[in-house]
Structure formats: C-alpha cells, structure tokens
mmCIF file of C-alpha atoms in Angstrom:
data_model
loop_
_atom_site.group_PDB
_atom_site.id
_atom_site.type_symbol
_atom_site.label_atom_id
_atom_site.label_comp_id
_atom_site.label_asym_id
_atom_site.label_seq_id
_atom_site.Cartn_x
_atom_site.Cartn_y
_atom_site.Cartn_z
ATOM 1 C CA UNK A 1 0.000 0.000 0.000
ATOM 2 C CA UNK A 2 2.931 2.230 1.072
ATOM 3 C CA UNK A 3 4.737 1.772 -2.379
ATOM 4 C CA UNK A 4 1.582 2.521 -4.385
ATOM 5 C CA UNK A 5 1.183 5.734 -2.685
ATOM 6 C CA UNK A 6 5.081 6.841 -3.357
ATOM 7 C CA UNK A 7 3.964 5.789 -7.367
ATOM 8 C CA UNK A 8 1.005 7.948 -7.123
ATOM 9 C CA UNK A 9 2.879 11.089 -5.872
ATOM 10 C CA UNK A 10 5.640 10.379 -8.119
ATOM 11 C CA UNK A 11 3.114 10.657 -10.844
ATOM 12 C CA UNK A 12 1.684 13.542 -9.520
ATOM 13 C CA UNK A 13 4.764 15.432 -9.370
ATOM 14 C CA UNK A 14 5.837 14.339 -12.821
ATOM 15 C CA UNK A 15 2.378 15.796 -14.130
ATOM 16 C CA UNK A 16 3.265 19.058 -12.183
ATOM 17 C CA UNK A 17 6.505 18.646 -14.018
ATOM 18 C CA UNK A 18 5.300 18.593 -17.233
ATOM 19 C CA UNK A 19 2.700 21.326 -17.063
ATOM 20 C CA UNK A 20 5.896 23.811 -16.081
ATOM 21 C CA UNK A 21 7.741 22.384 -18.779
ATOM 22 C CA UNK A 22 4.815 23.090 -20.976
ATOM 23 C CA UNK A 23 4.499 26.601 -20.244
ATOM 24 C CA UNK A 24 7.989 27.408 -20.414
ATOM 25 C CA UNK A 25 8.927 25.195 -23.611
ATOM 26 C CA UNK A 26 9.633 27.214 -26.868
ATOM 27 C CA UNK A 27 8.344 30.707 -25.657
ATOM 28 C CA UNK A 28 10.438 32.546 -28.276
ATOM 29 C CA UNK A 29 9.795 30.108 -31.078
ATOM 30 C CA UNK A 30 5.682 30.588 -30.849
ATOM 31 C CA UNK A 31 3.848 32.322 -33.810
ATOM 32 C CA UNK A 32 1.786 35.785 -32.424
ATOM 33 C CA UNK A 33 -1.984 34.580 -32.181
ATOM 34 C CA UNK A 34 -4.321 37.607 -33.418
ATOM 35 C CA UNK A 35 -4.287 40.214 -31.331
ATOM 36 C CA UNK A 36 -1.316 39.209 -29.223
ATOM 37 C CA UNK A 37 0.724 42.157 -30.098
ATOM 38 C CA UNK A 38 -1.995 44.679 -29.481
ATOM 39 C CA UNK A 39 -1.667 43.310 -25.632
ATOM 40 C CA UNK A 40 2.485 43.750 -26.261
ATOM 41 C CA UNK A 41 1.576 47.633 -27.285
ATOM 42 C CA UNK A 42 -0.591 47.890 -23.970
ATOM 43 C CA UNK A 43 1.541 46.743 -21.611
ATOM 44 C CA UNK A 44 4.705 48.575 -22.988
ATOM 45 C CA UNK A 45 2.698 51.453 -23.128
ATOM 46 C CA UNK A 46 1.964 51.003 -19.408
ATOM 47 C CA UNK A 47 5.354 50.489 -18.569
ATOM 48 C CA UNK A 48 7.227 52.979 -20.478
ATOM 49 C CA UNK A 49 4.392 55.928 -21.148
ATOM 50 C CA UNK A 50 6.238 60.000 -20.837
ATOM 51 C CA UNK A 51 3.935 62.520 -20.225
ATOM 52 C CA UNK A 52 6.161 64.609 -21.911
ATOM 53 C CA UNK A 53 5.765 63.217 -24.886
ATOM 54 C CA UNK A 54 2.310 62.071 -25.038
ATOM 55 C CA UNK A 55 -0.440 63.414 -22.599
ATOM 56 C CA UNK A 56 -3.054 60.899 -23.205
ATOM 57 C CA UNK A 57 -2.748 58.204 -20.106
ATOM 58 C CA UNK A 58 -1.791 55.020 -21.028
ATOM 59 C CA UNK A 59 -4.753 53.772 -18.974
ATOM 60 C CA UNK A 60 -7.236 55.065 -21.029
ATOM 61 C CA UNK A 61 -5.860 52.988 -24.006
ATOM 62 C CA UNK A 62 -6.684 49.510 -23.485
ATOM 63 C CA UNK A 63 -9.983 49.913 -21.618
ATOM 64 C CA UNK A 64 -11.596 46.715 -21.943
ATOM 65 C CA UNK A 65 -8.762 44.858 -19.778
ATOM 66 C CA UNK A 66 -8.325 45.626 -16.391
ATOM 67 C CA UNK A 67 -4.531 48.195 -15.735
ATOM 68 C CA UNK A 68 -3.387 45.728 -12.926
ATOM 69 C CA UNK A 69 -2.722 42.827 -15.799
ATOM 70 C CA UNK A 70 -1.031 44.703 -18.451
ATOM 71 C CA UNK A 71 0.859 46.802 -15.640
ATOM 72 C CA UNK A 72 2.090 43.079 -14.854
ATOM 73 C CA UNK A 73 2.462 41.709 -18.487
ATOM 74 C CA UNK A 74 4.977 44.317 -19.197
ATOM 75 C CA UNK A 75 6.665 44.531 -16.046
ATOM 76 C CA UNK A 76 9.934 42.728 -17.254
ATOM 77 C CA UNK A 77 10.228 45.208 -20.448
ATOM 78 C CA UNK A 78 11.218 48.002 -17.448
ATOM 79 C CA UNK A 79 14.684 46.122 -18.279
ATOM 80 C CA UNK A 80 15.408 45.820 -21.916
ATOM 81 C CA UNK A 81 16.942 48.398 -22.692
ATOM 82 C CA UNK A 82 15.329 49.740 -26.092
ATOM 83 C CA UNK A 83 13.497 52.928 -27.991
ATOM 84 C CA UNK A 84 9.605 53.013 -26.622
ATOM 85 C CA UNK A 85 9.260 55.973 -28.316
ATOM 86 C CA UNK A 86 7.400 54.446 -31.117
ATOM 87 C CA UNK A 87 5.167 53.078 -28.965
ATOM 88 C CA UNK A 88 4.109 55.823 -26.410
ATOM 89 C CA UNK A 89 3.509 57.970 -29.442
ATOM 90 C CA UNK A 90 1.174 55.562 -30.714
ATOM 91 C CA UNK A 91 -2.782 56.333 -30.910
ATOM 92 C CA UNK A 92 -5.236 53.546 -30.500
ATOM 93 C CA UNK A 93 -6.662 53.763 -33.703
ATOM 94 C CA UNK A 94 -3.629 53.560 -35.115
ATOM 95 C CA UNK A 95 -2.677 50.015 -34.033
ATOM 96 C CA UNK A 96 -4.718 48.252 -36.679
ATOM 97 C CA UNK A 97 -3.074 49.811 -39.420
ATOM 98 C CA UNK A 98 0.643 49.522 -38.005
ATOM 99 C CA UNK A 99 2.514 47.283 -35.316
ATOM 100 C CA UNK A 100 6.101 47.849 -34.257
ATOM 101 C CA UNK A 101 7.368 44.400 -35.007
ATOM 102 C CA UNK A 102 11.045 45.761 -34.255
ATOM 103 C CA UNK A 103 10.349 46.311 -30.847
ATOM 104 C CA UNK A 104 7.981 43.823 -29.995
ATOM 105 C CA UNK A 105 10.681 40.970 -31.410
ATOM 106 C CA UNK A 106 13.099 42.484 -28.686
ATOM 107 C CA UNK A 107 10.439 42.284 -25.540
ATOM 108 C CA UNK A 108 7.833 39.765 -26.989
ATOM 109 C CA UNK A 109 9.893 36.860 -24.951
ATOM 110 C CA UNK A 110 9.795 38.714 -21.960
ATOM 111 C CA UNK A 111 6.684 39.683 -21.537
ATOM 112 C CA UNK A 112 5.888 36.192 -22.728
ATOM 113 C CA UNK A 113 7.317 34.853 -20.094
ATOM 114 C CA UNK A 114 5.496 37.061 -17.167
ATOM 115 C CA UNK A 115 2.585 35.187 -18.703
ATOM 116 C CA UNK A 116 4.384 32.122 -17.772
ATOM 117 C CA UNK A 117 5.496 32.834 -14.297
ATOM 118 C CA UNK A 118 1.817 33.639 -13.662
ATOM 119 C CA UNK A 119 0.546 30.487 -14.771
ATOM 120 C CA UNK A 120 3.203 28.877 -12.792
ATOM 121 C CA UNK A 121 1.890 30.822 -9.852
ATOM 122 C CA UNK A 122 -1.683 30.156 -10.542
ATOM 123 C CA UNK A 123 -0.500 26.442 -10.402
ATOM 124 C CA UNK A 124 1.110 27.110 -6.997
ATOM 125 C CA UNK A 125 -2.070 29.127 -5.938
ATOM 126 C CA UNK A 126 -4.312 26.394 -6.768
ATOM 127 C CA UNK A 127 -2.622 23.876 -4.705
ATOM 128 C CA UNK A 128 -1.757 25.950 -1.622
ATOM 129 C CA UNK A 129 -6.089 26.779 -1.705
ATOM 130 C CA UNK A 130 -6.817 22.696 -2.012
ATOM 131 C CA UNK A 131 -4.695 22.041 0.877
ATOM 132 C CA UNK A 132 -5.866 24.631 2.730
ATOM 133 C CA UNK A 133 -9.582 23.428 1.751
ATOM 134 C CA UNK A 134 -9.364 19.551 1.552
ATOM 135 C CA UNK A 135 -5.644 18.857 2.458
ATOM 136 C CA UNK A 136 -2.560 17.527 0.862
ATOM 137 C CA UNK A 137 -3.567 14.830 -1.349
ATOM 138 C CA UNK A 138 -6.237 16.686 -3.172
ATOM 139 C CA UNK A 139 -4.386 19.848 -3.157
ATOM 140 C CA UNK A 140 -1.741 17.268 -4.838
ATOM 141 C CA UNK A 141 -4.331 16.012 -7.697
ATOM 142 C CA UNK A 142 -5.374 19.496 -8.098
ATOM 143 C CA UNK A 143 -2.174 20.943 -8.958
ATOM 144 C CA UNK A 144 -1.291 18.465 -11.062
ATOM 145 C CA UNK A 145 -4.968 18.819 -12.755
ATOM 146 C CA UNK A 146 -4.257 22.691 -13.279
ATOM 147 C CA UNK A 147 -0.774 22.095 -14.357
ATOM 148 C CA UNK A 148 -1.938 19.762 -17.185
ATOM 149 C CA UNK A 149 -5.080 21.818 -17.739
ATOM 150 C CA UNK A 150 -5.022 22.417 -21.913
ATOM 151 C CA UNK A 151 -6.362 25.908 -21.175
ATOM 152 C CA UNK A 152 -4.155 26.988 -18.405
ATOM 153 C CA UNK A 153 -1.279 26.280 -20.373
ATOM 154 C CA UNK A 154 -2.858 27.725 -23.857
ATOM 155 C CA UNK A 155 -3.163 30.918 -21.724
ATOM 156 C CA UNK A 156 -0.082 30.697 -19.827
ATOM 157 C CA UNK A 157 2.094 30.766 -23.035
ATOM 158 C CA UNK A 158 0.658 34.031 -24.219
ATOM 159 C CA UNK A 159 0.033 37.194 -23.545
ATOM 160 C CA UNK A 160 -3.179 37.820 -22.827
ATOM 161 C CA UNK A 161 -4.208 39.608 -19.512
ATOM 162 C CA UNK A 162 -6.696 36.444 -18.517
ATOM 163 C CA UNK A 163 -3.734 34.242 -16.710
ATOM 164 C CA UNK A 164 -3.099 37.757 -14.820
ATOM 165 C CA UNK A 165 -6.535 38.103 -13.507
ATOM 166 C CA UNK A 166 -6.987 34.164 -12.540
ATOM 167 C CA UNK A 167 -3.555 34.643 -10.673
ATOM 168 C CA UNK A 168 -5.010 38.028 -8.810
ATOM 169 C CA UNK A 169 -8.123 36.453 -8.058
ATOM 170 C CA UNK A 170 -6.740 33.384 -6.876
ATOM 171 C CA UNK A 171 -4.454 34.937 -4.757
ATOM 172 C CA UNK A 172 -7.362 37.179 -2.820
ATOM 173 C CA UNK A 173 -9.309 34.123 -2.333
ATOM 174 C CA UNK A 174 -6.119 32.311 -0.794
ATOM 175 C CA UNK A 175 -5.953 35.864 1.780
ATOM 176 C CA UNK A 176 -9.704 35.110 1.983
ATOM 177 C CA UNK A 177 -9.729 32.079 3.248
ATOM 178 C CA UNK A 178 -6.941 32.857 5.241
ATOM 179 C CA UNK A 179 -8.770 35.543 7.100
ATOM 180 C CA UNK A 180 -11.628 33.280 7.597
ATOM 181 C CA UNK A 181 -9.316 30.781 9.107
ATOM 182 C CA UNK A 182 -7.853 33.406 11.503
ATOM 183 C CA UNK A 183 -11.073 34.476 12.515
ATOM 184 C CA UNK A 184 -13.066 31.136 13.467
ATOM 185 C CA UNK A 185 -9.444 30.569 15.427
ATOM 186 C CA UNK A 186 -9.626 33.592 17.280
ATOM 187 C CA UNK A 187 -13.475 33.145 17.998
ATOM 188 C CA UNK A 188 -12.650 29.661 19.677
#
C-alpha cells in the first residue's frame, strides 16, 4: 500500500513537471496569435508611457482589460533596454493599421514569459487553496490537474491579460480564506 502511494505522488509530481515544462517550452519560437501584439503595445505602453511626450494616459488605451494585468504583463520590459518611443507615441486607432514588429521581437519573450510565471503561480495558488480546503492529497491532484489543464497552459504561453486576472483572483481568495481561518481561530 505504502509503495503505491510513493507511485502515485511520483506521478503527480511528474504531471506538475510537465505542465511547467509546458508553459515554459519554446516561448520565443511561438507564432503571435491575433491580437497578441496589441496586448504587447498595452503593456509597454503602461510600462514605459512619458507625459512629456504624449499626454493621453496610457490607462485610457486599453480599456476593456483591467490596468493591474497589463501593468504586470509588461513589467519585465522596465529592463530591456530599447526605444519606446514608437510606442508611447502611438494612438489607439492607429494600431490596426501599423505594429512595431522591431520592438515587440526584442520584448515579446519577456513579456511572454510574465505570462508564464503567472501560470506557474496560478499552479502554486491552486494547490496551496486545495490544501488549505481539503488537504494535501487533493491539493496534490489538483495541482497536477491545473498544471496539465489544456487551457491553463494555452493561456499561460501568451500574452493575454486572462492568466493575470486568474492569478489576482486566486491569490485574494487564498488571503480570503486565510482571514476566515484566523477568525473562526480567534473566535474559539
């Protein structure tokens, strides 16, 4: 019984493997999906925007995704060194018609990769709620469920703000339950 349990976790943690190795796996090799590098001009935008040279605020530009996620999808471009000019200057209308493809090939793997490291977290999140909710074991299976998950790693290897907002959400809900934890302790 013993040795069929140290099979099963071996498993698991191979699965939970494989799902990281999945996200990470050929990051710079992966075609842009369709409007991929509209999400690369909003978070460089967010990251890089002078109000000297362009008044409008950058959080006005992509208003149908929430600031926090693109804030986060660029975050690592704050380090490559390279000319945003192009893109603070650039109007929202004008996206459609024109794409910096210069500068997105130098920061497309980084910001790529934030999407990553989120999914990675969201992995970690989701097993640190299960155990706190149903204990080791299931928090085990459930990792290694999200890990595996077709969609989580879909939207873990690009950037789109959705892996963002699952990580942020997940994240409150582990403070949540925390808090809720804390409090039925303190009331005993």
């Amino acid at each position: 019984m013993e040795k069929k349990h140290a099979v099963i976790f071996f498993v698991l943690f191979l699965a939970i493997g494989a799902g990281i190795f999945a996200r990470f796996w050929g990051l710079e090799k992966a075609l842009f999906w369709r409007d991929e590098p509209i999400h690369f001009i909003a978070a460089m935008k967010m990251n890089h925007h002078d109000y000297s040279l362009n008044p409008q605020d950058p959080r006005f530009w992509f208003l149908e995704h929430p600031q926090v996620a693109t804030l986060s999808m660029g975050f690592l471009t704050q380090f490559i060194p390279a000319d945003y000019t192009e893109v603070i200057l650039m109007d929202r209308n004008y996206v459609y018609f024109y794409v910096p493809f210069e500068l997105i090939r130098q920061t497309f793997v980084s910001i790529r990769l934030m999407s990553a490291v989120f999914g990675l977290l969201v992995v970690l999140l989701v097993f640190l709620i299960a155990r706190d909710l149903w204990g080791f074991n299931a928090a085990l299976w459930s990792a290694a469920l999200a890990s595996l998950s077709v969609d989580f790693v879909a939207i873990s290897r690009i950037a789109f703000t959705e892996i963002f907002l699952i990580g942020y959400f997940l994240l409150a809900l582990l403070f949540y339950l925390k808090i809720l934890k804390t409090e039925k302790k303190n009331q005993k």
